[in-house]
Amino acid sequence: MSLRTFVAVLGLLPFGQLAADEPDENVDLLMQRVELTALHHVEAPSNQQMVLRLARAIYQTRNQAPPLDLARQVSRMNRTSEFRALLQECLQGTSDSNRARQFALEALRRSLPGECIEIPAKEYRVREQIAANQYVGIGIALGKSDNIPTAMKVFPGGPLDRVGGRDGDQIWTIDGDDVRNANLSTVVDRLRGPRGTEVRVGLKHPGTSVVVEKKLTRDVVPLRALREAEILERRIAYLAVDQFQASLTHELRSLEPALRQKGVQAIILDLRNLRPGRVHDVILLADALLPGGKIGTLNGRVLEASPDVVLKEMPIAVLVDQTTRGSLEWLAASLQQANLAIVVGDITPGEPWGYTGFEIKGENAFLMLPDQQLGLPSGEPLVNFGSLDRLPPQVRRRSRDRWGVAPDIWIGSEMIEKAMRTGFKANQVAIEQAKAALLERLAASSP
């Protein structure tokens, strides 16, 4: 640390003056994260703790040990100008301040509770469109075949479907430009656009030799949250959620008559490998599944379920694992505590938060922060809900400090490996265990 900065630390020179003399855009970007986190994160560290983490990480990029009294210095600061000046001085000693900033931000992100990630603005807006079922595009899941961009799936009712596009159509041109060798992100950017705008796409279907150009008008693509229900033996329906979005509860209500007509008596709901849903959408589903009573708490406020219920008198098994996070483990815990669902799988990670994206000015990106605190109907926190006593010792050791929901039926790696040796797929093990538990519950409730 320079003599000038040391004098500033002693209070003989205002830190604001140092920052003003030597402005650095990287300092602005660092402090913007600190301020966003302090304002919105439900379990935010103090500004001093976050700035100290950033400063230590910057010193690490300099291959230098930080001053022994750095923590004491930072603890005495309380003004933004002081924080800025300290970070400015740290960055001045680096050979690449941009790299140092990125390294410091990654260190800060890892130190924060929850999954605090940054997302490019265009990706964040697409996520929001999908969650609201308002995604605008041409209606395909894009991949590659023979290294050529390909419509791996054409969504029913989307723009490409309406002009006769089919699964497997290769995309050779976009607006007359050859895109066969383009990377997928470039193709996605070319295909996306405002609703009502047009794009010309040259398609070649496998087995044909002709490229046919289609003129498409970009529009809202009707995306389904649920995959088609799979009816298992003994009249149990397996429901996998592709993406948690606003339409999920409506889809479930619309599906119920068909399930009952097919004689379905119980449901397996798979909440694995999903991005956590928006809290509002999860509340809608919990309200639909719970026949009255408490859903849980949101920022300390108790949420009550209405008596109107979907899948009435159908036992439910919910599949969870370490990928079931945040609002999804909250939903599983709420159903488990109401004795409405049997939870099957691995323990969940224990992230009792709902997330919102906050714009990072000047970077065309959003910072996802846990800004909503989720609690259980009993008033307990979601963290460490349920006992691990019935789980194997290795699981208790792995999760002794923190977990979310303890499953009623635990599925471990040894069980999966054993089942796979007998011909089962890894994903099928939890489904089979859930099915057996539901059959037992149905038998117990039979007259």
Short mmCIF file of C-alpha atoms in Angstrom, two decimals:
data_model
loop_
_atom_site.label_atom_id
_atom_site.label_comp_id
_atom_site.label_asym_id
_atom_site.label_seq_id
_atom_site.Cartn_x
_atom_site.Cartn_y
_atom_site.Cartn_z
CA MET A 1 0.00 0.00 0.00
CA SER A 2 1.40 3.41 -0.96
CA LEU A 3 2.32 6.10 1.55
CA ARG A 4 -0.52 8.24 0.23
CA THR A 5 -3.08 5.52 0.81
CA PHE A 6 -1.65 4.82 4.28
CA VAL A 7 -2.07 8.49 5.14
CA ALA A 8 -5.63 8.33 3.83
CA VAL A 9 -6.34 5.30 6.02
CA LEU A 10 -5.21 7.28 9.05
CA GLY A 11 -7.81 9.86 8.14
CA LEU A 12 -5.38 12.64 7.22
CA LEU A 13 -6.46 12.63 3.57
CA PRO A 14 -10.03 11.98 2.43
CA PHE A 15 -10.34 8.70 0.54
CA GLY A 16 -12.78 10.44 -1.80
CA GLN A 17 -9.96 12.71 -2.98
CA LEU A 18 -7.75 9.77 -3.91
CA ALA A 19 -10.56 8.12 -5.87
CA ALA A 20 -11.43 11.34 -7.65
CA ASP A 21 -7.79 11.92 -8.64
CA GLU A 22 -7.41 8.47 -10.17
CA PRO A 23 -10.80 7.25 -11.42
CA ASP A 24 -11.10 3.64 -12.57
CA GLU A 25 -14.12 2.09 -14.27
CA ASN A 26 -13.29 -1.22 -12.56
CA VAL A 27 -13.84 0.36 -9.16
CA ASP A 28 -17.31 1.48 -10.29
CA LEU A 29 -18.12 -2.06 -11.39
CA LEU A 30 -16.87 -3.57 -8.13
CA MET A 31 -18.80 -1.14 -5.97
CA GLN A 32 -21.95 -1.58 -8.02
CA ARG A 33 -21.96 -5.29 -7.07
CA VAL A 34 -21.37 -4.44 -3.43
CA GLU A 35 -24.23 -1.94 -3.41
CA LEU A 36 -26.67 -4.23 -5.26
CA THR A 37 -25.87 -7.08 -2.87
CA ALA A 38 -26.19 -4.89 0.22
CA LEU A 39 -29.55 -3.56 -0.99
CA HIS A 40 -31.20 -6.79 -2.15
CA HIS A 41 -29.55 -9.94 -0.74
CA VAL A 42 -31.61 -11.30 2.16
CA GLU A 43 -28.48 -12.47 3.99
CA ALA A 44 -26.03 -9.86 2.75
CA PRO A 45 -22.66 -9.50 4.50
CA SER A 46 -21.71 -6.01 5.60
CA ASN A 47 -20.16 -3.66 3.07
CA GLN A 48 -16.90 -3.92 5.02
CA GLN A 49 -16.89 -7.73 4.69
CA MET A 50 -17.55 -7.59 0.95
CA VAL A 51 -14.90 -4.92 0.28
CA LEU A 52 -12.38 -6.87 2.38
CA ARG A 53 -13.07 -9.98 0.30
CA LEU A 54 -12.55 -8.00 -2.92
CA ALA A 55 -9.33 -6.41 -1.68
CA ARG A 56 -7.84 -9.72 -0.56
CA ALA A 57 -8.66 -11.32 -3.91
CA ILE A 58 -7.00 -8.43 -5.77
CA TYR A 59 -3.85 -8.82 -3.68
CA GLN A 60 -3.90 -12.50 -4.62
CA THR A 61 -3.76 -11.59 -8.32
CA ARG A 62 -0.74 -9.44 -7.48
CA ASN A 63 0.94 -12.48 -5.84
CA GLN A 64 1.25 -10.41 -2.68
CA ALA A 65 0.03 -10.96 0.84
CA PRO A 66 -2.37 -8.21 1.96
CA PRO A 67 -1.26 -5.87 4.74
CA LEU A 68 -1.56 -7.48 8.17
CA ASP A 69 -3.87 -4.74 9.35
CA LEU A 70 -6.09 -4.71 6.24
CA ALA A 71 -9.12 -6.17 8.05
CA ARG A 72 -8.76 -3.57 10.83
CA GLN A 73 -8.48 -0.76 8.30
CA VAL A 74 -11.60 -1.85 6.41
CA SER A 75 -13.60 -2.33 9.62
CA ARG A 76 -13.11 1.37 10.38
CA MET A 77 -14.51 2.46 7.02
CA ASN A 78 -18.16 3.33 6.52
CA ARG A 79 -18.24 5.72 3.55
CA THR A 80 -18.44 4.68 -0.09
CA SER A 81 -15.61 7.04 -0.94
CA GLU A 82 -13.34 5.18 1.49
CA PHE A 83 -14.20 1.80 -0.01
CA ARG A 84 -13.66 3.10 -3.52
CA ALA A 85 -10.27 4.56 -2.68
CA LEU A 86 -9.06 1.34 -1.10
CA LEU A 87 -10.12 -0.74 -4.11
CA GLN A 88 -8.59 1.83 -6.45
CA GLU A 89 -5.26 1.54 -4.65
CA CYS A 90 -5.41 -2.27 -4.77
CA LEU A 91 -6.11 -2.29 -8.50
CA GLN A 92 -3.30 0.16 -9.26
CA GLY A 93 -0.79 -2.48 -8.22
CA THR A 94 -2.03 -5.04 -10.74
CA SER A 95 -0.69 -5.65 -14.23
CA ASP A 96 -4.22 -6.30 -15.56
CA SER A 97 -6.95 -4.51 -13.61
CA ASN A 98 -9.75 -6.07 -15.70
CA ARG A 99 -8.55 -9.58 -14.88
CA ALA A 100 -8.11 -8.62 -11.22
CA ARG A 101 -11.65 -7.28 -11.14
CA GLN A 102 -13.07 -10.51 -12.60
CA PHE A 103 -11.09 -12.63 -10.16
CA ALA A 104 -12.20 -10.48 -7.21
CA LEU A 105 -15.85 -10.64 -8.26
CA GLU A 106 -15.68 -14.42 -8.53
CA ALA A 107 -14.22 -14.58 -5.03
CA LEU A 108 -17.00 -12.34 -3.73
CA ARG A 109 -19.66 -14.41 -5.50
CA ARG A 110 -18.36 -17.65 -3.95
CA SER A 111 -18.46 -16.08 -0.49
CA LEU A 112 -22.12 -15.04 -0.70
CA PRO A 113 -24.95 -17.32 0.45
CA GLY A 114 -26.88 -18.77 -2.50
CA GLU A 115 -26.18 -18.94 -6.20
CA CYS A 116 -25.31 -15.33 -7.02
CA ILE A 117 -24.57 -15.47 -10.73
CA GLU A 118 -24.32 -12.91 -13.50
CA ILE A 119 -26.32 -13.44 -16.69
CA PRO A 120 -26.06 -11.56 -20.00
CA ALA A 121 -29.02 -9.24 -20.40
CA LYS A 122 -30.38 -10.98 -23.49
CA GLU A 123 -30.29 -14.38 -21.75
CA TYR A 124 -31.98 -12.95 -18.65
CA ARG A 125 -34.80 -11.48 -20.73
CA VAL A 126 -35.29 -14.81 -22.52
CA ARG A 127 -35.52 -16.55 -19.14
CA GLU A 128 -38.15 -14.10 -18.03
CA GLN A 129 -40.10 -14.57 -21.26
CA ILE A 130 -40.04 -18.35 -20.83
CA ALA A 131 -41.08 -18.15 -17.18
CA ALA A 132 -44.04 -15.96 -18.17
CA ASN A 133 -44.76 -18.19 -21.20
CA GLN A 134 -44.17 -15.19 -23.45
CA TYR A 135 -41.07 -16.37 -25.32
CA VAL A 136 -40.80 -14.84 -28.79
CA GLY A 137 -39.03 -16.75 -31.56
CA ILE A 138 -39.62 -19.16 -34.44
CA GLY A 139 -40.50 -22.10 -32.18
CA ILE A 140 -37.65 -24.62 -32.22
CA ALA A 141 -35.18 -26.34 -29.92
CA LEU A 142 -31.90 -25.75 -31.75
CA GLY A 143 -29.08 -28.26 -32.02
CA LYS A 144 -26.72 -29.65 -34.66
CA SER A 145 -26.80 -32.66 -36.98
CA ASP A 146 -23.89 -33.36 -39.32
CA ASN A 147 -22.48 -30.16 -37.76
CA ILE A 148 -25.30 -28.10 -39.33
CA PRO A 149 -27.76 -26.06 -37.21
CA THR A 150 -30.91 -28.16 -36.88
CA ALA A 151 -34.43 -27.84 -35.53
CA MET A 152 -34.17 -30.79 -33.14
CA LYS A 153 -37.75 -30.15 -32.03
CA VAL A 154 -40.43 -27.98 -33.63
CA PHE A 155 -42.86 -26.70 -31.01
CA PRO A 156 -46.53 -27.20 -31.88
CA GLY A 157 -48.28 -23.93 -32.72
CA GLY A 158 -45.04 -21.99 -33.21
CA PRO A 159 -44.13 -20.02 -36.36
CA LEU A 160 -42.09 -22.82 -37.96
CA ASP A 161 -44.75 -25.40 -37.19
CA ARG A 162 -47.38 -23.20 -38.84
CA VAL A 163 -45.48 -23.20 -42.15
CA GLY A 164 -44.85 -26.95 -42.17
CA GLY A 165 -41.47 -27.20 -40.48
CA ARG A 166 -40.56 -30.61 -39.10
CA ASP A 167 -38.26 -32.07 -36.45
CA GLY A 168 -34.84 -32.61 -38.01
CA ASP A 169 -35.00 -29.75 -40.51
CA GLN A 170 -31.49 -28.42 -41.08
CA ILE A 171 -31.05 -24.65 -41.24
CA TRP A 172 -28.81 -23.80 -44.20
CA THR A 173 -29.55 -20.09 -44.61
CA ILE A 174 -30.95 -17.18 -42.63
CA ASP A 175 -32.04 -14.14 -44.64
CA GLY A 176 -30.01 -15.48 -47.56
CA ASP A 177 -26.75 -15.94 -45.60
CA ASP A 178 -25.15 -19.40 -45.39
CA VAL A 179 -25.09 -20.43 -41.70
CA ARG A 180 -24.06 -24.07 -42.05
CA ASN A 181 -20.72 -23.41 -40.37
CA ALA A 182 -21.98 -20.82 -37.88
CA ASN A 183 -21.89 -21.56 -34.17
CA LEU A 184 -25.23 -22.04 -32.42
CA SER A 185 -25.10 -18.80 -30.44
CA THR A 186 -24.79 -16.84 -33.71
CA VAL A 187 -27.72 -18.75 -35.23
CA VAL A 188 -29.84 -18.14 -32.12
CA ASP A 189 -29.12 -14.41 -32.28
CA ARG A 190 -30.11 -14.34 -35.97
CA LEU A 191 -33.37 -16.22 -35.36
CA ARG A 192 -34.49 -14.18 -32.34
CA GLY A 193 -36.09 -10.79 -32.75
CA PRO A 194 -39.08 -8.65 -31.79
CA ARG A 195 -42.54 -10.09 -32.13
CA GLY A 196 -44.04 -9.40 -35.58
CA THR A 197 -40.73 -9.12 -37.41
CA GLU A 198 -39.91 -11.44 -40.30
CA VAL A 199 -37.01 -13.79 -40.96
CA ARG A 200 -36.33 -16.01 -44.01
CA VAL A 201 -35.00 -19.46 -43.19
CA GLY A 202 -33.62 -21.97 -45.73
CA LEU A 203 -34.48 -25.51 -44.58
CA LYS A 204 -33.33 -28.90 -45.81
CA HIS A 205 -35.05 -32.00 -44.43
CA PRO A 206 -32.97 -35.19 -44.05
CA GLY A 207 -33.32 -37.46 -47.07
CA THR A 208 -34.10 -34.59 -49.43
CA SER A 209 -31.76 -32.67 -51.73
CA VAL A 210 -33.66 -29.37 -51.91
CA VAL A 211 -33.31 -26.34 -49.63
CA VAL A 212 -36.72 -24.71 -49.19
CA GLU A 213 -36.90 -21.11 -47.98
CA LYS A 214 -39.67 -20.28 -45.52
CA LYS A 215 -40.71 -16.77 -44.54
CA LEU A 216 -41.50 -16.75 -40.80
CA THR A 217 -43.05 -14.09 -38.60
CA ARG A 218 -41.59 -14.17 -35.12
CA ASP A 219 -44.27 -14.69 -32.51
CA VAL A 220 -44.94 -15.91 -28.97
CA VAL A 221 -44.14 -19.62 -28.90
CA PRO A 222 -46.57 -21.67 -26.79
CA LEU A 223 -44.20 -23.66 -24.57
CA ARG A 224 -45.40 -26.44 -22.29
CA ALA A 225 -44.11 -26.70 -18.74
CA LEU A 226 -45.04 -30.38 -18.44
CA ARG A 227 -43.99 -33.23 -20.66
CA GLU A 228 -46.70 -35.60 -21.77
CA ALA A 229 -47.82 -37.69 -18.79
CA GLU A 230 -46.45 -41.23 -18.72
CA ILE A 231 -48.95 -43.71 -17.31
CA LEU A 232 -47.07 -46.34 -15.33
CA GLU A 233 -48.42 -49.73 -14.44
CA ARG A 234 -50.98 -49.87 -11.68
CA ARG A 235 -52.42 -46.49 -12.76
CA ILE A 236 -49.75 -44.13 -11.53
CA ALA A 237 -48.86 -41.11 -13.69
CA TYR A 238 -45.30 -39.83 -13.94
CA LEU A 239 -45.14 -36.07 -14.56
CA ALA A 240 -41.81 -34.47 -15.47
CA VAL A 241 -41.50 -30.69 -15.46
CA ASP A 242 -39.44 -29.37 -18.37
CA GLN A 243 -39.38 -25.82 -17.06
CA PHE A 244 -41.13 -24.18 -14.15
CA GLN A 245 -43.25 -21.41 -15.63
CA ALA A 246 -46.48 -19.54 -15.05
CA SER A 247 -48.57 -21.99 -17.07
CA LEU A 248 -47.64 -25.07 -15.01
CA THR A 249 -50.61 -24.93 -12.64
CA HIS A 250 -53.04 -24.33 -15.51
CA GLU A 251 -51.55 -27.27 -17.45
CA LEU A 252 -51.98 -29.51 -14.42
CA ARG A 253 -55.62 -28.50 -14.04
CA SER A 254 -56.25 -29.09 -17.74
CA LEU A 255 -54.56 -32.50 -17.55
CA GLU A 256 -56.49 -33.75 -14.53
CA PRO A 257 -59.73 -34.84 -16.31
CA ALA A 258 -57.76 -36.95 -18.81
CA LEU A 259 -55.77 -38.56 -16.01
CA ARG A 260 -58.90 -39.47 -14.08
CA GLN A 261 -60.53 -40.80 -17.24
CA LYS A 262 -57.54 -43.14 -17.66
CA GLY A 263 -57.98 -44.36 -14.10
CA VAL A 264 -54.94 -42.62 -12.64
CA GLN A 265 -55.01 -42.79 -8.85
CA ALA A 266 -51.61 -41.36 -7.85
CA ILE A 267 -48.97 -38.96 -9.20
CA ILE A 268 -45.18 -38.85 -9.31
CA LEU A 269 -43.98 -35.25 -9.74
CA ASP A 270 -40.32 -34.90 -10.75
CA LEU A 271 -38.65 -31.74 -9.45
CA ARG A 272 -35.08 -32.74 -10.36
CA ASN A 273 -32.74 -30.98 -12.81
CA LEU A 274 -34.82 -27.81 -12.90
CA ARG A 275 -33.95 -24.15 -12.59
CA PRO A 276 -35.83 -22.85 -9.51
CA GLY A 277 -39.17 -21.37 -10.48
CA ARG A 278 -40.22 -17.82 -9.72
CA VAL A 279 -41.64 -17.73 -6.22
CA HIS A 280 -45.02 -16.45 -7.44
CA ASP A 281 -45.39 -19.40 -9.84
CA VAL A 282 -44.41 -21.91 -7.15
CA ILE A 283 -46.95 -20.38 -4.78
CA LEU A 284 -49.66 -20.87 -7.43
CA LEU A 285 -48.81 -24.56 -7.71
CA ALA A 286 -48.61 -25.07 -3.93
CA ASP A 287 -51.98 -23.34 -3.57
CA ALA A 288 -53.47 -25.68 -6.18
CA LEU A 289 -52.08 -28.85 -4.57
CA LEU A 290 -52.75 -28.04 -0.91
CA PRO A 291 -56.38 -28.35 0.26
CA GLY A 292 -56.28 -25.25 2.44
CA GLY A 293 -53.95 -24.52 5.33
CA LYS A 294 -50.58 -22.82 5.27
CA ILE A 295 -48.31 -22.93 2.25
CA GLY A 296 -45.37 -21.43 4.11
CA THR A 297 -43.88 -18.02 4.77
CA LEU A 298 -42.45 -15.45 2.38
CA ASN A 299 -40.26 -12.81 4.01
CA GLY A 300 -41.96 -13.69 7.30
CA ARG A 301 -45.50 -13.33 5.91
CA VAL A 302 -47.71 -16.42 6.23
CA LEU A 303 -49.26 -17.64 2.97
CA GLU A 304 -52.56 -19.52 3.08
CA ALA A 305 -53.80 -22.02 0.49
CA SER A 306 -57.34 -21.86 -0.84
CA PRO A 307 -59.61 -24.92 -0.38
CA ASP A 308 -59.88 -25.41 -4.16
CA VAL A 309 -57.47 -28.25 -4.99
CA VAL A 310 -56.21 -30.03 -8.09
CA LEU A 311 -55.57 -33.81 -8.09
CA LYS A 312 -57.86 -34.15 -5.09
CA GLU A 313 -57.41 -37.34 -3.09
CA MET A 314 -54.54 -38.47 -5.31
CA PRO A 315 -51.42 -39.42 -3.32
CA ILE A 316 -48.30 -37.66 -4.61
CA ALA A 317 -44.64 -38.64 -4.61
CA VAL A 318 -42.16 -35.83 -5.24
CA LEU A 319 -38.71 -36.62 -6.63
CA VAL A 320 -35.85 -34.40 -5.38
CA ASP A 321 -32.07 -34.36 -5.23
CA GLN A 322 -29.17 -31.90 -4.96
CA THR A 323 -30.42 -30.12 -8.10
CA THR A 324 -33.76 -29.32 -6.41
CA ARG A 325 -33.03 -25.87 -5.06
CA GLY A 326 -34.65 -22.77 -3.59
CA SER A 327 -38.36 -22.42 -4.32
CA LEU A 328 -38.56 -26.05 -5.51
CA GLU A 329 -37.27 -27.51 -2.25
CA TRP A 330 -39.66 -25.13 -0.48
CA LEU A 331 -42.53 -26.67 -2.45
CA ALA A 332 -41.37 -30.22 -1.63
CA ALA A 333 -41.06 -29.39 2.07
CA SER A 334 -44.49 -27.76 2.18
CA LEU A 335 -46.14 -30.81 0.61
CA GLN A 336 -44.17 -33.15 2.86
CA GLN A 337 -45.07 -31.26 6.03
CA ALA A 338 -48.76 -31.29 5.07
CA ASN A 339 -48.46 -35.09 4.69
CA LEU A 340 -49.64 -34.67 1.11
CA ALA A 341 -46.50 -35.98 -0.57
CA ILE A 342 -43.89 -38.69 -0.11
CA VAL A 343 -40.49 -37.14 -0.85
CA VAL A 344 -38.14 -39.55 -2.66
CA GLY A 345 -34.51 -39.03 -3.63
CA ASP A 346 -31.47 -37.31 -2.15
CA ILE A 347 -31.35 -34.51 0.40
CA THR A 348 -31.77 -31.04 -1.10
CA PRO A 349 -29.04 -28.39 -0.66
CA GLY A 350 -30.88 -26.00 1.68
CA GLU A 351 -31.25 -22.70 -0.17
CA PRO A 352 -34.35 -21.07 1.36
CA TRP A 353 -34.54 -18.21 -1.11
CA GLY A 354 -36.31 -16.86 -4.13
CA TYR A 355 -34.20 -15.06 -6.74
CA THR A 356 -34.55 -11.87 -8.75
CA GLY A 357 -32.25 -10.38 -11.38
CA PHE A 358 -30.96 -6.83 -10.90
CA GLU A 359 -29.46 -4.88 -13.78
CA ILE A 360 -25.74 -4.12 -13.67
CA LYS A 361 -25.50 -0.73 -15.31
CA GLY A 362 -22.87 -0.36 -17.98
CA GLU A 363 -22.32 -4.12 -18.43
CA ASN A 364 -25.47 -5.28 -20.25
CA ALA A 365 -25.93 -7.96 -17.60
CA PHE A 366 -28.09 -8.90 -14.62
CA LEU A 367 -26.98 -10.06 -11.18
CA MET A 368 -29.19 -12.82 -9.76
CA LEU A 369 -29.58 -12.40 -6.01
CA PRO A 370 -31.63 -14.23 -3.36
CA ASP A 371 -33.96 -11.44 -2.31
CA GLN A 372 -36.86 -13.46 -0.86
CA GLN A 373 -36.72 -15.55 2.31
CA LEU A 374 -38.76 -18.77 2.24
CA GLY A 375 -40.01 -20.51 5.37
CA LEU A 376 -42.07 -23.61 6.18
CA PRO A 377 -45.74 -23.72 7.21
CA SER A 378 -44.68 -24.63 10.77
CA GLY A 379 -42.60 -21.47 10.97
CA GLU A 380 -39.34 -23.43 10.81
CA PRO A 381 -36.64 -22.35 8.41
CA LEU A 382 -36.26 -24.43 5.29
CA VAL A 383 -32.65 -25.17 6.22
CA ASN A 384 -32.11 -28.52 7.99
CA PHE A 385 -35.77 -29.54 7.74
CA GLY A 386 -36.42 -33.07 8.90
CA SER A 387 -34.16 -35.60 10.58
CA LEU A 388 -31.19 -37.32 8.97
CA ASP A 389 -31.22 -40.08 11.60
CA ARG A 390 -32.75 -42.63 9.23
CA LEU A 391 -30.18 -41.91 6.50
CA PRO A 392 -26.84 -43.73 6.09
CA PRO A 393 -23.83 -42.42 8.05
CA GLN A 394 -22.03 -41.16 4.95
CA VAL A 395 -25.02 -38.94 4.09
CA ARG A 396 -25.19 -37.58 7.63
CA ARG A 397 -21.49 -36.74 7.50
CA ARG A 398 -21.84 -35.03 4.11
CA SER A 399 -24.76 -32.91 5.29
CA ARG A 400 -24.05 -32.35 8.97
CA ASP A 401 -23.75 -28.57 8.56
CA ARG A 402 -26.51 -27.77 6.11
CA TRP A 403 -29.24 -29.42 4.10
CA GLY A 404 -32.73 -28.56 2.97
CA VAL A 405 -35.32 -31.34 2.83
CA ALA A 406 -34.60 -34.82 4.14
CA PRO A 407 -36.44 -37.31 1.89
CA ASP A 408 -38.85 -39.90 3.26
CA ILE A 409 -37.17 -42.45 0.98
CA TRP A 410 -33.48 -41.86 0.34
CA ILE A 411 -31.91 -42.90 -2.96
CA GLY A 412 -28.13 -43.19 -2.81
CA SER A 413 -25.41 -43.93 -5.33
CA GLU A 414 -24.98 -47.52 -4.10
CA MET A 415 -28.67 -48.23 -4.64
CA ILE A 416 -28.52 -46.70 -8.12
CA GLU A 417 -25.40 -48.66 -9.08
CA LYS A 418 -26.96 -51.92 -7.86
CA ALA A 419 -30.17 -51.25 -9.81
CA MET A 420 -28.22 -50.38 -12.95
CA ARG A 421 -26.44 -53.75 -12.80
CA THR A 422 -29.88 -55.37 -13.06
CA GLY A 423 -30.86 -53.34 -16.12
CA PHE A 424 -32.43 -50.20 -14.68
CA LYS A 425 -31.51 -46.70 -15.86
CA ALA A 426 -30.17 -44.34 -13.20
CA ASN A 427 -33.14 -42.00 -13.54
CA GLN A 428 -35.57 -44.89 -13.15
CA VAL A 429 -34.50 -45.91 -9.63
CA ALA A 430 -36.24 -43.04 -7.83
CA ILE A 431 -39.32 -43.48 -10.03
CA GLU A 432 -39.57 -47.17 -9.09
CA GLN A 433 -39.15 -46.41 -5.40
CA ALA A 434 -41.80 -43.70 -5.60
CA LYS A 435 -44.16 -46.04 -7.42
CA ALA A 436 -43.76 -48.71 -4.73
CA ALA A 437 -44.44 -46.17 -1.96
CA LEU A 438 -47.57 -44.89 -3.71
CA LEU A 439 -48.90 -48.40 -4.24
CA GLU A 440 -48.43 -49.05 -0.54
CA ARG A 441 -50.29 -45.87 0.34
CA LEU A 442 -53.13 -46.71 -2.08
CA ALA A 443 -53.43 -50.18 -0.59
CA ALA A 444 -53.58 -48.76 2.92
CA SER A 445 -56.37 -46.36 1.95
CA SER A 446 -58.48 -48.99 0.16
CA PRO A 447 -61.66 -50.05 1.99
#
